[in-house]
XYZ file of C-alpha atoms in Angstrom:
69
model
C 9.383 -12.126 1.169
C 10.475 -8.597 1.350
C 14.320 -7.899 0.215
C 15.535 -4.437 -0.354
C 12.579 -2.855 0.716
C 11.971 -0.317 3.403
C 8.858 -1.105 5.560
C 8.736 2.385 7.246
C 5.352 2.925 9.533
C 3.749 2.919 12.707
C 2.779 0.337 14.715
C -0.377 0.781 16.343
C -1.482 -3.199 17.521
C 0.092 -2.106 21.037
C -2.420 1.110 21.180
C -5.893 0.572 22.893
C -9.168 0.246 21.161
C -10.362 4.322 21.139
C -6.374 5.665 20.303
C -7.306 3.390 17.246
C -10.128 4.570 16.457
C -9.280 8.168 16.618
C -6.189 7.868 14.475
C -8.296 5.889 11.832
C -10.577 8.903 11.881
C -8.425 11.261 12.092
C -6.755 9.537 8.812
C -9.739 10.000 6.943
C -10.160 13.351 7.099
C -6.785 14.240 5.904
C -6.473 11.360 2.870
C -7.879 12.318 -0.392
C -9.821 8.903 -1.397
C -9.332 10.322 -5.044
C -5.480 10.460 -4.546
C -5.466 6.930 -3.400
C -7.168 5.380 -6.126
C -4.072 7.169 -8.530
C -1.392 5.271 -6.653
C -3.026 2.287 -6.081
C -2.781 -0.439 -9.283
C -4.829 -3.373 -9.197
C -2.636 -6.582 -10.875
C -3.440 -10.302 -11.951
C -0.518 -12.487 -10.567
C 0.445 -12.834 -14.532
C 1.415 -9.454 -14.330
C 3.423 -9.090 -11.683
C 7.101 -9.929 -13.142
C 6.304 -6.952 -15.462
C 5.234 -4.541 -12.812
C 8.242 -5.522 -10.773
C 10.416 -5.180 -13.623
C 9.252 -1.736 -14.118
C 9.447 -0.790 -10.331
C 13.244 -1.935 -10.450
C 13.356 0.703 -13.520
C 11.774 3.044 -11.064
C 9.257 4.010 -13.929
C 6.708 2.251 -11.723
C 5.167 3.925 -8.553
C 2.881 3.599 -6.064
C 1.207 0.536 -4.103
C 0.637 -3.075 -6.004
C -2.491 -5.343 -5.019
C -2.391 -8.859 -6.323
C -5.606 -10.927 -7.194
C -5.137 -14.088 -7.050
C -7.698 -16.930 -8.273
């Protein structure tokens, strides 16, 4: 469930197979894997309240993945 939260992207599903491909590729050429790994923060689900607590604060940025199990 997503509330207050822009969503903002491209939609590609629609695109054939090669178009794919080629902006995939074309993706990886420009994106600095290094840059990635410094927004990306790895959470267990126990943290999560926190880290959305601290988002809310807006002393949190970046792009949340949640392990769970």
């Amino acid at each position: 469930i997503l509330r207050n939260v822009t969503r903002a992207g491209i939609d590609s599903v629609m695109q054939p197979q090669p178009a794919r491909r080629a902006a995939w590729a074309a993706l990886a050429d420009e994106i600095d894997p290094q840059r990635l790994e410094g927004i990306a923060h790895d959470l267990r689900l126990e943290q999560v309240l926190d880290a959305a607590q601290a988002l809310m604060q807006g002393s949190w940025r970046g792009r949340g993945v949640v392990a769970i199990g």
